[in-house]
Amino acid sequence: MNTLKTLVWGLVRPSCPVHGAIKRRALSTVSPKTTTPSAPQGSVVPGEVKVADQGLNSFALADTDPKNHRPGDEGKIFKLNKDELKKVFPETLAGGFQRILFGRRRPPPVKVTPHWLELVKKDQPGFVIRKQAIEILSTLHCLSKQGVKDGKPAINCPGFLLDGAPGTGKSTILNHCVHWARSSGEWIVVFVPDATYYVDGVGVFQRDESGREILQASHAMQLLQQIINTNREKLAALPTEGALAKGGSKNVAEAIDNLLGMHIIQREEAAVSTCVNVLDALRTQTKFPVLLAIDEINALCGPSKYRDLEFQPLPASAVVLARALGRFQDAGFARGVVVGAATRTGEYSNIPLPSFGARKPLQVRGLSREEMRAYLAYMNASGDLFAPVTKELLDYLQFVTAGRPRDVEYICSSELFNVGQNNAPKNKKVGKFFARTFGGYDGMILPPTLPPVALR
């Protein structure tokens, strides 16, 4: 046991606290240096950015505009701007990234003590660009051009399904795809960051006359508001047909605005049907490519927490909005693609995955050793990680987390590697997370100072 404590202590404690602090300050203040096309062999390519320190503490930054990401950007760090993320993702981010950057997606129904992780709020977020993200982005770019030259634009693709163990970065890849599509300006994007929200029994709902279908007016109005906020110009170019044209609306954007401008009683009565009609209009149109991105997508294929009038459980297909979103999982778009990420945690983790036209899901595994090294170096340079990157640190984290980005974030945010730097609550000197998390950890074992034992 003493040998194990000594080993872990040796991994997390730099040789000299003063030298470590100076090194961190130097890394955080060095201005990135961009190479020129005539750089000598062995240097980074044009557009690639590295910190001055080479070796284990070096990393490369990708372009800050995701529409410029290319296959060569795999393994680079995509640095994010929190203010920009709020504009790009009015629906909030998918997965645990939302919790790390902004806290809970929705306030709990009762007052609870926030978890320390919700108080971290990283200032300089970023993530590693994964291989699966590059594959999807490259395919989406090609699909958006399909049939355009012939005047018959169409997309014949069942979509992409991301699967893997919890915390491997499936939701982050989905966020990357949504960010890319909205940055390109070509796509109509419908983003559902948590499909379980539609089947969890949350919020006000109604039943139809038979009692076997669930109508969620508040969910429908919220979804329509998000769709119009991020795609107004493109929706204004889509003429209304069928049920959407009955109210005198000339285009889809006007139909949504008319609904949101109604009296609250009329709005609740027409919200669900209007939302379903808007989704059907996006399914049949061919003027713009449509991306339907759904996190926790397998929750739409299983049970729900709603019950009928006899208090018998209802499947997710009985929820009108869940059924409307799930109908596209078998290539239901004329010119659109579905990108979904499965949930492998909670009550919906064991629900069978949707078929997606019998296409095999993309398996997302943990970060490779090189990807983890680059990400740790980025966190160290931005001040999120106290300890510099060492071979022992990489070995330890690779063994403990199996490369899962979520676990890497949790461990680094809890300041496991700041132990021994005189970081006790009364003499805290460095590490910004301590003040925000009120300690960050409870009962962490510090180096023992045992009194001498008298020998008998």
XYZ file of C-alpha atoms in Angstrom:
456
model
C 0.000 0.000 0.000
C 2.804 2.417 0.856
C 4.463 1.593 -2.448
C 1.217 2.418 -4.314
C 0.888 5.760 -2.472
C 4.476 6.610 -3.299
C 3.917 5.752 -6.981
C 0.768 7.880 -7.320
C 2.413 10.723 -5.393
C 5.381 10.608 -7.712
C 3.076 10.775 -10.736
C 1.126 13.833 -9.689
C 3.847 15.913 -8.045
C 6.267 17.906 -10.225
C 9.877 17.898 -9.116
C 9.811 21.576 -8.149
C 6.670 23.616 -7.415
C 8.329 26.910 -8.245
C 9.713 25.646 -11.533
C 6.316 24.151 -12.390
C 4.553 27.453 -11.761
C 7.074 29.359 -13.896
C 6.721 26.833 -16.696
C 2.936 27.070 -16.644
C 3.040 30.843 -16.675
C 5.368 30.772 -19.659
C 3.133 28.372 -21.574
C 0.001 30.412 -20.867
C 1.571 33.700 -21.972
C 3.483 32.564 -25.081
C 1.768 33.853 -28.201
C 1.127 31.093 -30.785
C 3.427 31.134 -33.760
C 2.092 30.309 -37.189
C 4.511 28.921 -39.752
C 4.750 30.088 -43.324
C 4.484 27.897 -46.447
C 8.271 28.021 -46.813
C 8.882 26.489 -43.388
C 11.716 23.950 -43.270
C 11.056 20.237 -43.170
C 9.843 19.050 -39.784
C 7.890 22.238 -39.068
C 4.122 22.439 -38.978
C 2.155 22.975 -42.163
C 0.593 26.363 -43.034
C -2.315 27.189 -40.771
C -1.112 24.895 -38.026
C -0.399 26.536 -34.704
C 1.825 25.201 -31.949
C 2.984 26.515 -28.634
C 6.655 27.284 -28.340
C 7.446 24.352 -26.035
C 7.999 21.211 -28.090
C 7.810 17.579 -27.072
C 5.099 16.329 -24.742
C 3.716 19.826 -24.094
C 3.142 20.767 -27.750
C -0.188 20.771 -29.538
C -1.732 21.967 -32.805
C -4.787 24.193 -33.143
C -7.273 23.782 -35.962
C -9.016 26.697 -37.646
C -11.479 28.449 -35.340
C -14.113 28.337 -38.107
C -15.367 24.732 -38.365
C -16.368 25.115 -42.022
C -12.635 25.133 -42.834
C -11.929 21.814 -41.124
C -10.372 19.227 -43.404
C -9.224 15.591 -43.079
C -5.753 16.841 -42.179
C -7.160 18.405 -38.994
C -7.709 15.060 -37.319
C -6.036 15.061 -33.902
C -5.813 18.851 -33.680
C -7.466 20.950 -30.974
C -10.605 22.872 -31.899
C -10.573 25.902 -29.612
C -14.056 27.207 -28.824
C -15.446 30.590 -27.896
C -18.132 30.406 -25.205
C -19.957 33.527 -26.369
C -20.102 32.162 -29.904
C -21.336 28.782 -28.659
C -24.356 30.427 -27.043
C -25.313 31.895 -30.428
C -24.605 28.758 -32.463
C -26.354 26.431 -29.999
C -29.492 28.132 -28.652
C -30.743 24.619 -27.856
C -27.679 24.074 -25.592
C -24.891 21.614 -26.325
C -25.376 17.877 -26.357
C -23.830 15.606 -23.751
C -21.687 16.423 -20.742
C -19.902 19.288 -22.519
C -22.872 21.518 -21.691
C -22.514 20.763 -18.001
C -18.784 21.485 -17.952
C -19.090 24.806 -19.807
C -22.456 26.236 -18.740
C -23.927 24.030 -16.013
C -27.233 22.176 -16.126
C -29.230 22.205 -19.334
C -32.464 22.842 -17.451
C -32.976 23.784 -13.795
C -34.170 20.874 -11.646
C -37.818 20.862 -10.483
C -36.679 21.225 -6.868
C -33.824 23.168 -5.334
C -30.754 20.979 -5.031
C -27.149 21.581 -4.102
C -25.185 21.834 -7.359
C -22.506 19.274 -8.037
C -19.007 20.712 -7.904
C -18.522 19.919 -11.593
C -21.360 22.287 -12.519
C -19.411 25.164 -10.955
C -16.236 24.669 -13.001
C -17.346 26.604 -16.117
C -14.195 26.286 -18.216
C -13.071 29.600 -19.696
C -11.063 28.328 -22.705
C -12.825 25.156 -23.848
C -11.656 22.984 -26.684
C -11.726 19.396 -27.842
C -9.808 17.009 -30.049
C -11.105 16.661 -33.612
C -11.924 12.980 -33.971
C -11.625 10.679 -36.959
C -15.372 9.940 -36.985
C -16.188 13.658 -37.115
C -13.937 14.181 -40.133
C -15.540 11.223 -41.908
C -19.051 12.570 -41.319
C -18.163 16.150 -42.281
C -16.505 15.021 -45.516
C -19.541 12.902 -46.419
C -22.008 15.681 -45.591
C -20.078 18.074 -47.831
C -20.305 15.643 -50.742
C -23.976 14.858 -50.122
C -24.903 18.544 -50.135
C -23.668 18.756 -53.750
C -25.389 15.590 -54.923
C -27.640 16.186 -57.949
C -27.200 19.977 -57.890
C -25.548 20.184 -61.333
C -28.346 18.149 -62.906
C -30.992 20.339 -61.337
C -32.314 17.423 -59.268
C -30.811 17.825 -55.800
C -31.408 14.806 -53.598
C -29.671 12.891 -50.841
C -29.945 9.130 -50.792
C -28.289 8.303 -47.491
C -29.805 6.690 -44.394
C -27.624 8.768 -42.105
C -24.989 8.112 -39.470
C -25.309 6.556 -36.055
C -22.602 7.023 -33.420
C -22.258 4.329 -30.800
C -19.725 3.498 -28.119
C -19.076 3.251 -24.423
C -20.204 6.087 -22.111
C -17.976 9.161 -22.160
C -16.079 8.390 -25.381
C -17.130 11.654 -27.077
C -20.174 10.715 -29.192
C -22.089 13.853 -28.216
C -19.025 16.031 -28.824
C -18.759 14.669 -32.372
C -22.451 15.479 -32.847
C -21.860 19.039 -31.585
C -18.992 19.356 -34.062
C -21.225 18.287 -36.966
C -23.938 20.791 -36.003
C -21.375 23.582 -35.596
C -19.903 22.781 -39.020
C -23.295 22.697 -40.769
C -24.437 25.996 -39.291
C -21.093 27.623 -40.014
C -21.226 26.550 -43.669
C -24.489 28.438 -44.198
C -25.853 25.816 -46.612
C -27.822 23.550 -44.317
C -31.117 23.711 -42.482
C -30.227 22.245 -39.105
C -32.690 20.770 -36.620
C -30.815 19.915 -33.437
C -32.210 17.845 -30.563
C -29.541 17.748 -27.821
C -31.513 15.374 -25.559
C -34.130 13.100 -27.089
C -34.975 11.718 -23.640
C -36.627 15.089 -22.929
C -39.529 14.001 -25.159
C -40.149 10.648 -23.443
C -39.254 11.396 -19.805
C -42.666 12.738 -18.827
C -41.299 16.240 -18.174
C -43.475 19.321 -18.587
C -47.136 19.919 -19.339
C -48.803 17.467 -21.707
C -52.237 16.374 -22.921
C -53.755 13.134 -24.151
C -55.866 12.747 -27.252
C -59.453 11.501 -27.068
C -58.371 7.863 -27.090
C -55.864 8.462 -24.300
C -53.195 6.580 -26.248
C -51.299 9.538 -27.713
C -49.344 12.211 -25.850
C -49.434 15.836 -27.052
C -46.664 18.128 -25.751
C -47.557 21.698 -26.657
C -44.737 23.322 -24.670
C -42.145 20.995 -26.216
C -43.479 21.730 -29.710
C -43.373 25.510 -29.237
C -39.849 25.310 -27.871
C -38.670 23.187 -30.821
C -40.303 25.525 -33.355
C -38.735 28.571 -31.691
C -35.295 26.980 -31.940
C -35.827 26.007 -35.579
C -36.911 29.515 -36.611
C -34.117 31.211 -34.659
C -31.361 29.304 -36.465
C -32.894 28.845 -39.959
C -35.165 31.849 -40.558
C -33.781 32.939 -43.955
C -33.943 29.446 -45.441
C -37.397 28.713 -44.046
C -38.639 31.972 -45.566
C -37.632 30.589 -48.976
C -39.722 27.425 -48.575
C -43.336 27.820 -49.766
C -46.071 26.275 -47.645
C -48.147 23.368 -48.859
C -51.047 21.403 -47.477
C -51.950 21.987 -43.834
C -49.355 24.736 -43.340
C -50.959 26.874 -46.070
C -54.449 26.814 -44.506
C -53.743 29.771 -42.243
C -52.738 31.992 -45.166
C -48.995 31.582 -44.577
C -46.896 31.949 -47.722
C -43.748 30.287 -46.389
C -42.673 28.033 -43.528
C -41.116 30.865 -41.512
C -44.348 32.833 -41.673
C -46.340 29.779 -40.564
C -44.159 29.399 -37.467
C -44.364 33.124 -36.688
C -48.154 33.035 -36.985
C -48.327 30.178 -34.504
C -46.000 31.838 -31.983
C -48.030 35.056 -32.250
C -51.361 33.425 -31.365
C -53.121 33.654 -28.033
C -51.782 31.145 -25.540
C -54.879 28.919 -25.705
C -54.941 28.814 -29.508
C -51.178 28.347 -29.591
C -51.316 25.300 -27.346
C -54.059 23.741 -29.443
C -52.174 24.128 -32.736
C -48.532 23.771 -31.590
C -48.106 20.009 -31.985
C -49.823 19.766 -35.386
C -47.851 22.745 -36.705
C -44.572 21.259 -35.499
C -45.336 17.940 -37.215
C -46.302 19.767 -40.439
C -43.068 21.784 -40.378
C -41.017 18.617 -40.014
C -42.951 17.064 -42.906
C -42.259 20.152 -45.034
C -38.532 19.802 -44.337
C -38.757 16.110 -45.203
C -40.227 16.689 -48.664
C -38.407 19.875 -49.783
C -35.272 19.707 -51.963
C -34.156 23.354 -52.048
C -31.771 23.066 -49.077
C -29.970 20.115 -47.522
C -31.364 19.304 -44.088
C -29.396 17.961 -41.128
C -31.393 16.398 -38.311
C -28.972 15.863 -35.404
C -30.330 13.934 -32.427
C -28.459 12.978 -29.287
C -29.704 9.994 -27.247
C -31.495 8.896 -30.396
C -32.231 5.354 -29.241
C -34.563 6.803 -26.577
C -37.035 7.442 -29.416
C -37.251 3.701 -30.099
C -38.072 2.356 -26.649
C -40.516 2.915 -23.791
C -41.595 6.241 -22.335
C -42.579 7.355 -18.839
C -46.054 8.335 -19.986
C -49.103 6.193 -19.227
C -52.548 5.847 -20.706
C -55.875 6.368 -18.955
C -55.631 2.876 -17.482
C -52.193 3.697 -16.146
C -50.487 1.299 -18.534
C -47.034 2.324 -19.864
C -46.918 3.828 -23.335
C -44.091 3.339 -25.870
C -42.147 6.279 -27.251
C -44.055 5.904 -30.519
C -47.194 7.048 -28.659
C -45.588 10.467 -28.077
C -46.446 12.478 -31.192
C -43.254 14.558 -31.300
C -41.014 11.559 -30.585
C -42.709 9.676 -33.403
C -42.327 12.647 -35.763
C -38.586 12.876 -35.053
C -38.092 9.117 -35.187
C -39.782 8.595 -38.543
C -36.682 9.935 -40.333
C -34.437 7.180 -39.035
C -35.093 5.110 -42.160
C -34.040 7.707 -44.751
C -37.315 9.617 -44.735
C -35.830 12.825 -46.200
C -35.928 13.798 -49.861
C -32.774 15.857 -49.317
C -31.616 15.390 -45.775
C -29.451 13.343 -43.434
C -29.937 12.138 -39.889
C -26.915 12.044 -37.578
C -27.651 10.421 -34.252
C -25.676 9.542 -31.144
C -26.808 6.696 -28.908
C -27.007 7.009 -25.154
C -25.278 4.314 -23.112
C -26.121 5.650 -19.655
C -29.302 5.728 -17.608
C -32.611 4.049 -18.263
C -32.355 4.084 -22.061
C -28.850 2.621 -22.383
C -29.982 -0.886 -23.357
C -32.614 0.075 -25.922
C -31.853 -1.438 -29.359
C -30.417 1.011 -31.847
C -32.484 2.234 -34.824
C -31.873 0.415 -38.089
C -30.687 3.366 -40.244
C -31.237 1.278 -43.341
C -29.238 -1.641 -41.902
C -26.118 0.541 -41.890
C -23.574 -0.310 -39.219
C -23.028 2.366 -36.559
C -19.736 4.198 -36.246
C -17.994 2.942 -33.137
C -16.423 5.752 -31.092
C -13.591 4.689 -28.816
C -11.496 6.629 -26.344
C -8.731 9.046 -27.230
C -5.492 7.606 -28.471
C -2.336 8.296 -26.520
C -1.277 11.019 -28.964
C -4.723 12.675 -28.880
C -4.728 12.642 -25.097
C -1.235 14.103 -24.981
C -2.259 16.984 -27.247
C -5.399 17.687 -25.228
C -3.572 17.638 -21.897
C -0.944 19.981 -23.332
C -3.704 22.355 -24.421
C -5.322 22.302 -20.973
C -1.952 22.872 -19.344
C -1.214 25.863 -21.584
C -4.658 27.377 -21.005
C -4.374 26.985 -17.224
C -7.011 24.273 -16.820
C -4.473 21.619 -15.820
C -1.868 22.398 -13.206
C 0.611 19.591 -13.858
C 2.749 19.618 -17.021
C 2.425 16.651 -19.346
C 4.822 13.822 -18.607
C 5.136 10.243 -19.787
C 4.072 9.018 -16.351
C 0.990 11.262 -16.406
C -0.037 9.906 -19.814
C 0.427 6.314 -18.660
C -1.647 6.960 -15.562
C -4.531 8.709 -17.322
C -4.597 6.226 -20.200
C -4.870 3.398 -17.694
C -7.471 5.029 -15.432
C -9.761 6.558 -18.092
C -9.169 4.274 -21.106
C -9.010 7.482 -23.136
C -12.598 8.557 -22.401
C -12.681 12.372 -22.763
C -15.421 12.748 -20.159
C -13.365 10.988 -17.489
C -10.270 12.986 -18.444
C -12.262 16.195 -17.937
C -13.604 15.026 -14.588
C -10.196 14.040 -13.241
C -8.436 17.190 -14.418
C -11.236 19.454 -13.186
C -11.127 17.869 -9.738
C -7.451 18.909 -9.458
C -6.179 15.445 -8.725
C -2.828 16.554 -10.086
C -2.621 19.636 -7.878
C -2.198 17.629 -4.706
C 1.006 18.536 -2.883
C 1.356 22.061 -4.256
C 0.326 23.646 -0.933
C -3.233 23.834 -2.225
C -5.011 23.320 1.070
C -8.020 25.656 1.542
C -6.129 28.037 3.883
C -3.019 28.502 1.777
C -4.290 28.043 -1.769
C -1.812 29.627 -4.181
C -2.590 28.412 -7.703
C -5.331 26.575 -9.567
C -8.449 28.511 -10.553
C -10.865 25.595 -10.109
C -10.427 25.423 -6.342
C -12.213 28.703 -5.607
C -15.036 27.930 -8.036
C -15.667 24.426 -6.775
C -15.247 25.137 -3.074
C -12.436 22.670 -2.852
C -13.079 20.493 -5.858
C -12.608 17.317 -3.889
C -13.668 15.978 -0.527
C -11.423 13.949 1.699
C -8.488 13.913 -0.721
C -5.569 12.151 0.918
C -2.637 14.522 1.255
C 0.917 13.348 2.000
C 0.677 11.904 5.505
C 2.562 13.480 8.381
C 2.576 10.629 10.843
C 3.961 11.115 14.346
C 6.924 8.977 15.323
C 5.957 5.603 16.699
C 7.642 4.527 19.899
C 9.130 1.087 19.573
C 8.519 -1.300 22.409
